[in-house]
Structures are given as C-alpha cells and as structure tokens.
Amino acid sequence: MSSLPLPMAPEPAADPILVAEMQAEVRELAKARDAVILAHNYQVPEVQDVADYVGDSLGLSQQAAEVENSVIAFCGVHFMAETASILAPEKTVLLPDLDAGCSLADSITAEQLVQWQAKFPEAITVMYVNTTAAVKAVTDYCCTSSNAVAVVEEIIKQHGPEVEICFGPDMFLGAYVQKITGHQPMHIWDGECHVHAGIRPDDITNVRAEHPGADFLIHPECGCVTSVMEYVAAGDVDADGVQMLSTGGMMGYAAEAAKDGSKRDVIVATETGMLYPLQKAAPQLNFIPANAEASCRYMKMITLEKLRNTLRDGSGEVKVEPLIAERARLPIERMVAINP
Ligand code: 13P
Ligand code: SF4
C-alpha cells in the first residue's frame, strides 16, 4: 500500500486571553454535563491543558472503561471514540469533529481483513487499535504501540511457538514486533499512517548530524524504525540512547528525566503534537522533532471551540452498532488487560 500525499496540518496560533476564557467555559460545561475530557497526546496544547486526562491510546481506553462520568468528551480521532464507546456502552461518547479520521485505520476494511484471514485459516489475528470497530469485530486481539510486543508474546505463550499470526494494519509496527519477538509465522498487512511513514531514514540521518549524541525516542509506526535498528545493530548509534516507545512511553521517559534533572538533546520521531507534553513534563530537556512537518491533520481537527460546542450542544455522539460492539469488545478487553 503506497504512502498517500495527504497534507500535513499547520499548528494553529491561539490568542491566550480568548483561550483562557474558552477553557473556563469548557470546564463549566463539562461539570454541568457530568463529562470527563479525555485527550490524546497529539492534541493541540489548549485542548490538552483543559483535559482531565491526557495520554496514549492504551491509557485513554483504560480511562474510558474506568471513569464514572456519564459523558466522555473524547479529544482524539474517530476509532478512539469508538473504542471508548465499546468499553463503556452505558456512557455517551462525544467527538468534537466526527470527520477526525485516521489514514492508518483507513488502510484496512473488515471485508479486506476477512479475505486475508481466509488465506491463513489457522492464524490468530492481531489488529492495532487504529482500526474501525468493524475490523475489531473480526479480530482476536487488539494491541496498541505500548503493548504490541506483549500481546504477541502472550499469544505465543498461550498457543506455542508455531502459532501463526496475522498482524496489521501497520507494517512498520509489525516489522518492529517481529524483530523484537523473533516470531516467524507472522503475516503483516502493508498499511501505514501517512504521518509516521513520512518520518524517513533521511530525516534521522540529517537530525543526527545536527545533534550528535542526542537520545532518540521513536514511535514504532515510523518509516525510520528499521533503519534506526540497523544503525544500532551496526554500532553507529548507541543502543542505550535509542528507545522505541508509544507516546505514553515517551511521557514515562520525560518523567524519569524530570526526576534526575539531567539535561540533553532528545530527538523525537512521532507526530509533532507530542513535543508539547514532553517539554512540559521535562522542561530542562531539549526535545527536537525528527521531522517538523509530521503533523496529523485529523488530530488537529479537534479545536477548543469545537470541544466547547460539543459540550454545549451534546453533539458529535459516537455509537457503535450493538452487534459489532459486542464482537469488538473481547479483542479490546484483551488489549486493555495486557499492560506491560
Ligand atoms: P499511541 O498514543 O498509542 O502511541 O498511538 C499513537 C497514534 O498514532 C495514535 O493515533
Ligand atoms: Fe492516525 Fe497517524 Fe493521525 Fe495517529 S498520527 S491518528 S495513526 S493518521
């Protein structure tokens, strides 16, 4: 599947006074509606700052299942809101812009998955959480970037080393999981996220030349994952300074650095929204984007104003058809339970 030349979104400039006023309005509306605001790490800063919880895909799913509020205002993309609705069917899940999709989730349909599975009837299917509810409904296990390796290891533990696995839809994450687990009978779908696939080996070469000795934090969806692993294997990059992490894992790295107060350059290969929470968590570190153009236009469709409108009007409800939701719940619950 080829990389789509989708436009990258510019970061919006915001007037600080208007932002503070609207954030106060959002908090009041959330309270009146008994809503919790969940936001992904790639959301714009003014949305992150008004949220009750900011995190990665796994953390957001766990929060959706645990919170007691009757409404979840989900600041992220559509598949995330669907996942929240499946895990918390009694709650109302609101997405401030229903067009906030995901190029990776679009890279496989349920029909395509069923046809692929028919070629490997014995295989266990593992689908990344960045998929539609319909795809999850024909999946055995879901995973996120923070537990993909642990999910595959669990399947090997339960079914033995010969177990055949169909993994998708992200080919870079699939190649990474296969390399780490060394598992062979594994078929990998050739989908990708246009933002992460756009972070190429050349970006790493260039940014390394500008910041020699910097640490690397790399999201396993990135198009540069294989080449960085090769640099490490060849001894060109110090293995100690390279970490393949989910966005939540990157936050863990920042929290550790904040404790010891150490100062250094850190190159971050993921969507650029991540720089904001990282810099906030560890201000003494110098976080540098591996590719400053890597902005997800879908994530940036959620604005403070749209969040205000959704809370005010109760608009943007995401509901999953009950039969699909019922079938999709088991692979999602398996994912949520495997927390490395
Ligand atoms: P995580 O937050 O789980 O690392 O996922 C990143 C992502 O691309 C979500 O769209
Ligand atoms: Fe999807 Fe990529 Fe955007 Fe994440 S960054 S929501 S995977 S398009």
CSV table of C-alpha atoms and ligand atoms in Angstrom, one decimal:
chain,number,residue,atom,x,y,z
A,1,MET,CA,0.0,0.0,0.0
A,2,SER,CA,1.6,3.3,-1.1
A,3,SER,CA,2.0,6.3,1.2
A,4,LEU,CA,-0.7,8.9,0.5
A,5,PRO,CA,0.4,12.5,-0.1
A,6,LEU,CA,-2.0,13.9,2.4
A,7,PRO,CA,-1.4,17.5,3.6
A,8,MET,CA,0.2,18.0,7.0
A,9,ALA,CA,-1.7,20.4,9.3
A,10,PRO,CA,-0.1,23.7,10.5
A,11,GLU,CA,-0.1,24.3,14.2
A,12,PRO,CA,-2.9,26.9,14.9
A,13,ALA,CA,-1.8,30.2,16.6
A,14,ALA,CA,-4.1,31.0,19.6
A,15,ASP,CA,-4.9,34.3,21.5
A,16,PRO,CA,-4.0,33.5,25.1
A,17,ILE,CA,-6.9,35.6,26.6
A,18,LEU,CA,-9.6,34.0,24.4
A,19,VAL,CA,-8.1,30.6,25.0
A,20,ALA,CA,-8.3,31.1,28.8
A,21,GLU,CA,-11.9,32.3,28.6
A,22,MET,CA,-12.9,29.4,26.4
A,23,GLN,CA,-11.1,26.9,28.6
A,24,ALA,CA,-13.1,28.2,31.6
A,25,GLU,CA,-16.3,27.8,29.6
A,26,VAL,CA,-15.3,24.3,28.7
A,27,ARG,CA,-14.7,23.4,32.3
A,28,GLU,CA,-18.1,24.8,33.4
A,29,LEU,CA,-19.9,22.9,30.6
A,30,ALA,CA,-18.1,19.7,31.4
A,31,LYS,CA,-19.2,20.0,35.0
A,32,ALA,CA,-22.8,20.8,34.1
A,33,ARG,CA,-22.9,17.8,31.7
A,34,ASP,CA,-21.1,15.4,34.0
A,35,ALA,CA,-18.4,15.0,31.3
A,36,VAL,CA,-14.8,13.8,31.6
A,37,ILE,CA,-12.5,15.3,28.9
A,38,LEU,CA,-10.0,12.7,27.6
A,39,ALA,CA,-7.3,13.9,25.2
A,40,HIS,CA,-4.6,12.2,23.1
A,41,ASN,CA,-1.0,13.4,23.4
A,42,TYR,CA,-1.2,14.8,19.8
A,43,GLN,CA,-4.0,17.2,20.6
A,44,VAL,CA,-3.3,21.0,20.3
A,45,PRO,CA,-1.9,22.4,23.6
A,46,GLU,CA,-5.1,24.4,24.6
A,47,VAL,CA,-7.1,21.2,24.4
A,48,GLN,CA,-4.5,19.2,26.3
A,49,ASP,CA,-4.5,21.8,29.0
A,50,VAL,CA,-8.2,21.7,29.6
A,51,ALA,CA,-8.5,17.9,29.7
A,52,ASP,CA,-8.9,15.7,32.8
A,53,TYR,CA,-6.6,13.1,31.4
A,54,VAL,CA,-4.0,13.3,28.5
A,55,GLY,CA,-2.4,10.0,27.3
A,56,ASP,CA,-1.7,7.4,24.7
A,57,SER,CA,-4.2,5.0,23.1
A,58,LEU,CA,-4.0,2.4,25.8
A,59,GLY,CA,-4.2,4.9,28.7
A,60,LEU,CA,-7.2,6.6,27.1
A,61,SER,CA,-9.0,3.2,26.6
A,62,GLN,CA,-8.3,2.4,30.3
A,63,GLN,CA,-9.7,5.7,31.4
A,64,ALA,CA,-12.8,5.3,29.3
A,65,ALA,CA,-13.5,2.0,30.9
A,66,GLU,CA,-12.9,3.3,34.5
A,67,VAL,CA,-14.3,6.8,34.8
A,68,GLU,CA,-17.6,7.3,36.5
A,69,ASN,CA,-18.9,10.3,34.5
A,70,SER,CA,-21.9,9.7,32.3
A,71,VAL,CA,-20.4,11.6,29.3
A,72,ILE,CA,-16.9,11.2,27.7
A,73,ALA,CA,-15.8,14.2,25.6
A,74,PHE,CA,-13.1,12.4,23.5
A,75,CYS,CA,-10.4,14.7,22.0
A,76,GLY,CA,-8.8,12.3,19.6
A,77,VAL,CA,-9.8,10.6,16.4
A,78,HIS,CA,-12.9,8.5,15.5
A,79,PHE,CA,-11.5,5.0,16.2
A,80,MET,CA,-10.5,6.1,19.7
A,81,ALA,CA,-14.1,7.4,20.4
A,82,GLU,CA,-15.5,4.1,19.0
A,83,THR,CA,-13.2,2.1,21.3
A,84,ALA,CA,-14.3,4.2,24.3
A,85,SER,CA,-18.0,3.7,23.4
A,86,ILE,CA,-17.4,-0.1,23.1
A,87,LEU,CA,-15.7,-0.3,26.5
A,88,ALA,CA,-18.3,2.0,28.1
A,89,PRO,CA,-21.6,1.4,26.3
A,90,GLU,CA,-23.7,3.0,29.0
A,91,LYS,CA,-21.8,6.3,28.6
A,92,THR,CA,-22.4,9.0,26.0
A,93,VAL,CA,-19.2,9.4,23.9
A,94,LEU,CA,-18.9,12.8,22.1
A,95,LEU,CA,-16.2,13.5,19.5
A,96,PRO,CA,-15.9,17.3,18.7
A,97,ASP,CA,-15.4,16.6,15.0
A,98,LEU,CA,-16.9,13.4,13.5
A,99,ASP,CA,-14.6,13.8,10.5
A,100,ALA,CA,-11.5,13.3,12.6
A,101,GLY,CA,-10.4,10.0,11.0
A,102,CYS,CA,-7.1,8.2,10.6
A,103,SER,CA,-5.2,7.2,7.5
A,104,LEU,CA,-4.0,4.0,9.2
A,105,ALA,CA,-7.5,2.9,10.2
A,106,ASP,CA,-8.5,3.5,6.6
A,107,SER,CA,-5.8,1.1,5.3
A,108,ILE,CA,-7.9,-2.0,6.1
A,109,THR,CA,-11.6,-2.7,5.9
A,110,ALA,CA,-13.4,-5.6,7.6
A,111,GLU,CA,-14.0,-7.2,4.2
A,112,GLN,CA,-10.3,-7.0,3.3
A,113,LEU,CA,-9.4,-8.5,6.7
A,114,VAL,CA,-11.8,-11.4,6.3
A,115,GLN,CA,-10.4,-12.1,2.8
A,116,TRP,CA,-6.9,-12.0,4.2
A,117,GLN,CA,-7.8,-14.3,7.1
A,118,ALA,CA,-9.3,-16.8,4.6
A,119,LYS,CA,-5.7,-17.4,3.3
A,120,PHE,CA,-4.4,-18.3,6.7
A,121,PRO,CA,-7.3,-20.1,8.4
A,122,GLU,CA,-5.2,-21.3,11.4
A,123,ALA,CA,-3.8,-17.8,12.2
A,124,ILE,CA,-4.6,-15.7,15.2
A,125,THR,CA,-5.4,-12.1,14.2
A,126,VAL,CA,-3.8,-9.1,16.0
A,127,MET,CA,-5.0,-5.7,14.9
A,128,TYR,CA,-3.6,-2.4,16.1
A,129,VAL,CA,-6.2,-0.3,17.9
A,130,ASN,CA,-6.0,2.2,15.0
A,131,THR,CA,-8.8,0.3,13.1
A,132,THR,CA,-12.6,0.6,12.8
A,133,ALA,CA,-14.9,-1.2,15.1
A,134,ALA,CA,-16.0,-3.4,12.2
A,135,VAL,CA,-12.4,-4.6,11.8
A,136,LYS,CA,-12.1,-5.2,15.5
A,137,ALA,CA,-15.2,-7.2,15.4
A,138,VAL,CA,-13.4,-9.8,13.2
A,139,THR,CA,-10.1,-9.7,15.2
A,140,ASP,CA,-8.9,-12.0,18.0
A,141,TYR,CA,-6.6,-9.4,19.8
A,142,CYS,CA,-6.2,-5.7,19.6
A,143,CYS,CA,-3.0,-4.0,20.7
A,144,THR,CA,-1.6,-0.5,21.0
A,145,SER,CA,2.0,0.6,20.4
A,146,SER,CA,2.7,0.3,24.1
A,147,ASN,CA,1.7,-3.4,24.3
A,148,ALA,CA,2.1,-4.8,20.8
A,149,VAL,CA,5.1,-6.9,21.8
A,150,ALA,CA,3.5,-8.1,25.0
A,151,VAL,CA,0.3,-9.1,23.1
A,152,VAL,CA,2.2,-11.2,20.6
A,153,GLU,CA,4.3,-12.7,23.4
A,154,GLU,CA,1.1,-13.6,25.3
A,155,ILE,CA,-0.3,-15.3,22.2
A,156,ILE,CA,3.0,-17.3,21.8
A,157,LYS,CA,2.8,-18.3,25.4
A,158,GLN,CA,-0.8,-19.5,25.1
A,159,HIS,CA,-0.6,-21.2,21.7
A,160,GLY,CA,3.1,-22.2,21.4
A,161,PRO,CA,6.0,-21.0,19.3
A,162,GLU,CA,4.5,-22.3,16.0
A,163,VAL,CA,1.4,-20.2,16.2
A,164,GLU,CA,0.6,-18.3,13.0
A,165,ILE,CA,-0.2,-14.7,13.4
A,166,CYS,CA,-1.8,-12.1,11.1
A,167,PHE,CA,-0.7,-8.7,12.3
A,168,GLY,CA,-2.0,-5.4,10.9
A,169,PRO,CA,-2.6,-2.9,9.7
A,170,ASP,CA,0.7,-1.0,10.4
A,171,MET,CA,3.6,-2.6,8.6
A,172,PHE,CA,6.3,-0.7,10.5
A,173,LEU,CA,4.9,-1.7,13.8
A,174,GLY,CA,4.5,-5.2,12.5
A,175,ALA,CA,8.2,-5.4,11.4
A,176,TYR,CA,9.3,-4.0,14.7
A,177,VAL,CA,7.2,-6.6,16.7
A,178,GLN,CA,8.5,-9.4,14.5
A,179,LYS,CA,12.1,-8.2,15.1
A,180,ILE,CA,11.7,-7.9,18.8
A,181,THR,CA,9.9,-11.2,19.3
A,182,GLY,CA,11.8,-13.1,16.6
A,183,HIS,CA,8.4,-14.7,15.8
A,184,GLN,CA,8.4,-16.2,12.3
A,185,PRO,CA,5.0,-17.4,11.3
A,186,MET,CA,3.8,-13.8,11.1
A,187,HIS,CA,2.0,-12.2,8.2
A,188,ILE,CA,2.0,-8.4,8.2
A,189,TRP,CA,-0.6,-6.2,6.4
A,190,ASP,CA,1.1,-3.4,4.4
A,191,GLY,CA,-0.8,-0.4,5.8
A,192,GLU,CA,0.7,2.7,7.3
A,193,CYS,CA,0.0,6.0,9.0
A,194,HIS,CA,0.8,8.8,6.5
A,195,VAL,CA,2.3,11.0,9.3
A,196,HIS,CA,4.6,8.4,10.8
A,197,ALA,CA,5.5,6.7,7.5
A,198,GLY,CA,6.7,10.2,6.4
A,199,ILE,CA,9.4,10.2,9.0
A,200,ARG,CA,12.1,8.7,6.8
A,201,PRO,CA,15.6,7.4,7.4
A,202,ASP,CA,17.0,10.6,5.8
A,203,ASP,CA,15.3,12.7,8.5
A,204,ILE,CA,17.2,10.6,11.1
A,205,THR,CA,20.5,11.0,9.2
A,206,ASN,CA,20.0,14.8,9.0
A,207,VAL,CA,18.9,15.4,12.5
A,208,ARG,CA,21.6,13.1,13.9
A,209,ALA,CA,24.2,15.2,12.0
A,210,GLU,CA,22.8,18.4,13.6
A,211,HIS,CA,22.5,16.9,17.1
A,212,PRO,CA,25.3,14.4,17.6
A,213,GLY,CA,24.9,12.4,20.9
A,214,ALA,CA,21.2,13.2,21.3
A,215,ASP,CA,18.9,10.5,22.6
A,216,PHE,CA,16.2,9.1,20.2
A,217,LEU,CA,12.6,8.4,21.1
A,218,ILE,CA,11.0,6.7,18.2
A,219,HIS,CA,7.3,5.7,17.7
A,220,PRO,CA,7.2,2.2,16.2
A,221,GLU,CA,4.8,3.4,13.5
A,222,CYS,CA,7.6,5.5,11.9
A,223,GLY,CA,9.0,4.8,8.5
A,224,CYS,CA,12.5,5.1,10.0
A,225,VAL,CA,12.2,2.3,12.6
A,226,THR,CA,14.0,-0.3,10.6
A,227,SER,CA,16.9,2.0,9.6
A,228,VAL,CA,17.4,3.1,13.2
A,229,MET,CA,17.5,-0.5,14.4
A,230,GLU,CA,20.1,-1.1,11.7
A,231,TYR,CA,22.2,1.9,12.9
A,232,VAL,CA,22.1,0.4,16.4
A,233,ALA,CA,23.0,-3.1,15.2
A,234,ALA,CA,26.0,-1.6,13.2
A,235,GLY,CA,27.1,0.3,16.3
A,236,ASP,CA,26.6,3.7,14.5
A,237,VAL,CA,24.1,4.8,17.2
A,238,ASP,CA,24.5,4.0,20.9
A,239,ALA,CA,21.8,1.4,21.8
A,240,ASP,CA,21.4,3.0,25.2
A,241,GLY,CA,20.2,6.3,23.8
A,242,VAL,CA,17.5,4.8,21.5
A,243,GLN,CA,14.1,3.8,22.6
A,244,MET,CA,11.1,2.6,20.6
A,245,LEU,CA,8.1,3.9,22.6
A,246,SER,CA,4.4,4.6,22.4
A,247,THR,CA,3.5,8.2,23.2
A,248,GLY,CA,2.8,7.1,26.8
A,249,GLY,CA,6.2,5.5,26.9
A,250,MET,CA,7.8,8.8,25.8
A,251,MET,CA,6.0,10.6,28.7
A,252,GLY,CA,7.5,8.0,31.0
A,253,TYR,CA,11.0,8.8,29.7
A,254,ALA,CA,10.3,12.6,30.3
A,255,ALA,CA,9.0,11.9,33.8
A,256,GLU,CA,12.2,9.9,34.7
A,257,ALA,CA,14.4,12.7,33.3
A,258,ALA,CA,12.5,15.3,35.3
A,259,LYS,CA,13.3,13.4,38.5
A,260,ASP,CA,17.0,13.3,37.9
A,261,GLY,CA,17.2,16.8,36.4
A,262,SER,CA,19.6,15.7,33.6
A,263,LYS,CA,20.0,18.0,30.5
A,264,ARG,CA,20.4,16.7,27.0
A,265,ASP,CA,19.1,16.9,23.4
A,266,VAL,CA,16.3,14.4,22.6
A,267,ILE,CA,15.2,13.7,19.1
A,268,VAL,CA,11.5,12.7,18.9
A,269,ALA,CA,10.3,10.7,15.9
A,270,THR,CA,6.5,10.9,16.0
A,271,GLU,CA,3.6,13.4,15.4
A,272,THR,CA,4.8,16.9,16.5
A,273,GLY,CA,2.0,17.4,19.0
A,274,MET,CA,4.0,15.2,21.3
A,275,LEU,CA,6.6,17.9,21.8
A,276,TYR,CA,4.2,20.0,23.9
A,277,PRO,CA,3.5,17.4,26.7
A,278,LEU,CA,7.1,16.2,26.6
A,279,GLN,CA,8.6,19.7,27.1
A,280,LYS,CA,6.0,20.5,29.8
A,281,ALA,CA,7.0,17.3,31.7
A,282,ALA,CA,10.7,17.8,31.4
A,283,PRO,CA,11.5,21.5,30.7
A,284,GLN,CA,15.2,21.1,31.2
A,285,LEU,CA,15.5,18.7,28.2
A,286,ASN,CA,15.7,20.0,24.6
A,287,PHE,CA,13.2,18.0,22.5
A,288,ILE,CA,13.8,18.2,18.8
A,289,PRO,CA,11.3,16.8,16.2
A,290,ALA,CA,12.8,14.3,13.8
A,291,ASN,CA,10.6,15.8,11.1
A,292,ALA,CA,8.9,19.1,11.9
A,293,GLU,CA,6.3,18.6,9.2
A,294,ALA,CA,4.9,15.4,10.9
A,295,SER,CA,1.6,16.9,12.0
A,296,CYS,CA,-1.6,14.9,11.8
A,297,ARG,CA,-4.4,16.9,10.2
A,298,TYR,CA,-7.0,14.6,11.8
A,299,MET,CA,-5.8,15.1,15.3
A,300,LYS,CA,-5.7,18.8,14.7
A,301,MET,CA,-9.4,18.9,13.6
A,302,ILE,CA,-10.3,18.9,17.3
A,303,THR,CA,-10.2,22.5,18.4
A,304,LEU,CA,-11.1,24.1,21.7
A,305,GLU,CA,-14.0,25.8,20.1
A,306,LYS,CA,-15.4,22.5,18.7
A,307,LEU,CA,-14.9,20.9,22.2
A,308,ARG,CA,-16.9,23.8,23.7
A,309,ASN,CA,-19.6,23.4,21.1
A,310,THR,CA,-19.9,19.6,21.6
A,311,LEU,CA,-20.2,20.0,25.3
A,312,ARG,CA,-22.7,22.9,25.0
A,313,ASP,CA,-24.9,21.1,22.4
A,314,GLY,CA,-24.3,17.4,23.2
A,315,SER,CA,-23.3,17.0,19.5
A,316,GLY,CA,-21.0,14.5,17.9
A,317,GLU,CA,-22.1,11.4,19.6
A,318,VAL,CA,-20.2,8.2,18.5
A,319,LYS,CA,-22.2,5.0,18.9
A,320,VAL,CA,-21.2,1.6,17.6
A,321,GLU,CA,-23.9,-0.8,16.2
A,322,PRO,CA,-24.6,-3.2,19.2
A,323,LEU,CA,-23.7,-6.5,17.3
A,324,ILE,CA,-20.4,-5.0,16.1
A,325,ALA,CA,-19.7,-3.6,19.6
A,326,GLU,CA,-20.4,-6.9,21.2
A,327,ARG,CA,-17.9,-8.7,18.9
A,328,ALA,CA,-15.3,-6.0,19.1
A,329,ARG,CA,-15.3,-5.9,22.9
A,330,LEU,CA,-13.4,-9.1,23.5
A,331,PRO,CA,-10.2,-8.2,21.5
A,332,ILE,CA,-10.3,-4.7,23.0
A,333,GLU,CA,-10.6,-6.1,26.6
A,334,ARG,CA,-7.7,-8.4,25.9
A,335,MET,CA,-5.7,-5.4,24.8
A,336,VAL,CA,-6.6,-3.4,27.9
A,337,ALA,CA,-5.7,-6.3,30.2
A,338,ILE,CA,-2.2,-6.7,28.7
A,339,ASN,CA,-0.4,-3.8,30.3
A,340,PRO,CA,3.4,-4.2,30.1
B,1,13P,P1,-0.1,5.8,20.9
B,1,13P,O1,-0.6,7.1,21.6
B,1,13P,O2,-0.8,4.6,21.4
B,1,13P,O3,1.4,5.7,20.9
B,1,13P,O4,-0.5,5.9,19.4
B,1,13P,C1,-0.2,6.9,18.5
B,1,13P,C2,-1.1,7.2,17.4
B,1,13P,O5,-0.6,7.3,16.3
B,1,13P,C3,-2.4,7.3,17.6
B,1,13P,O6,-3.0,7.7,16.5
B,2,SF4,FE1,-3.9,8.0,12.5
B,2,SF4,FE2,-1.4,8.6,12.0
B,2,SF4,FE3,-3.0,10.5,12.8
B,2,SF4,FE4,-2.3,8.6,14.5
B,2,SF4,S1,-1.0,10.2,13.6
B,2,SF4,S2,-4.4,9.4,14.2
B,2,SF4,S3,-2.1,6.9,13.2
B,2,SF4,S4,-3.2,9.4,10.9
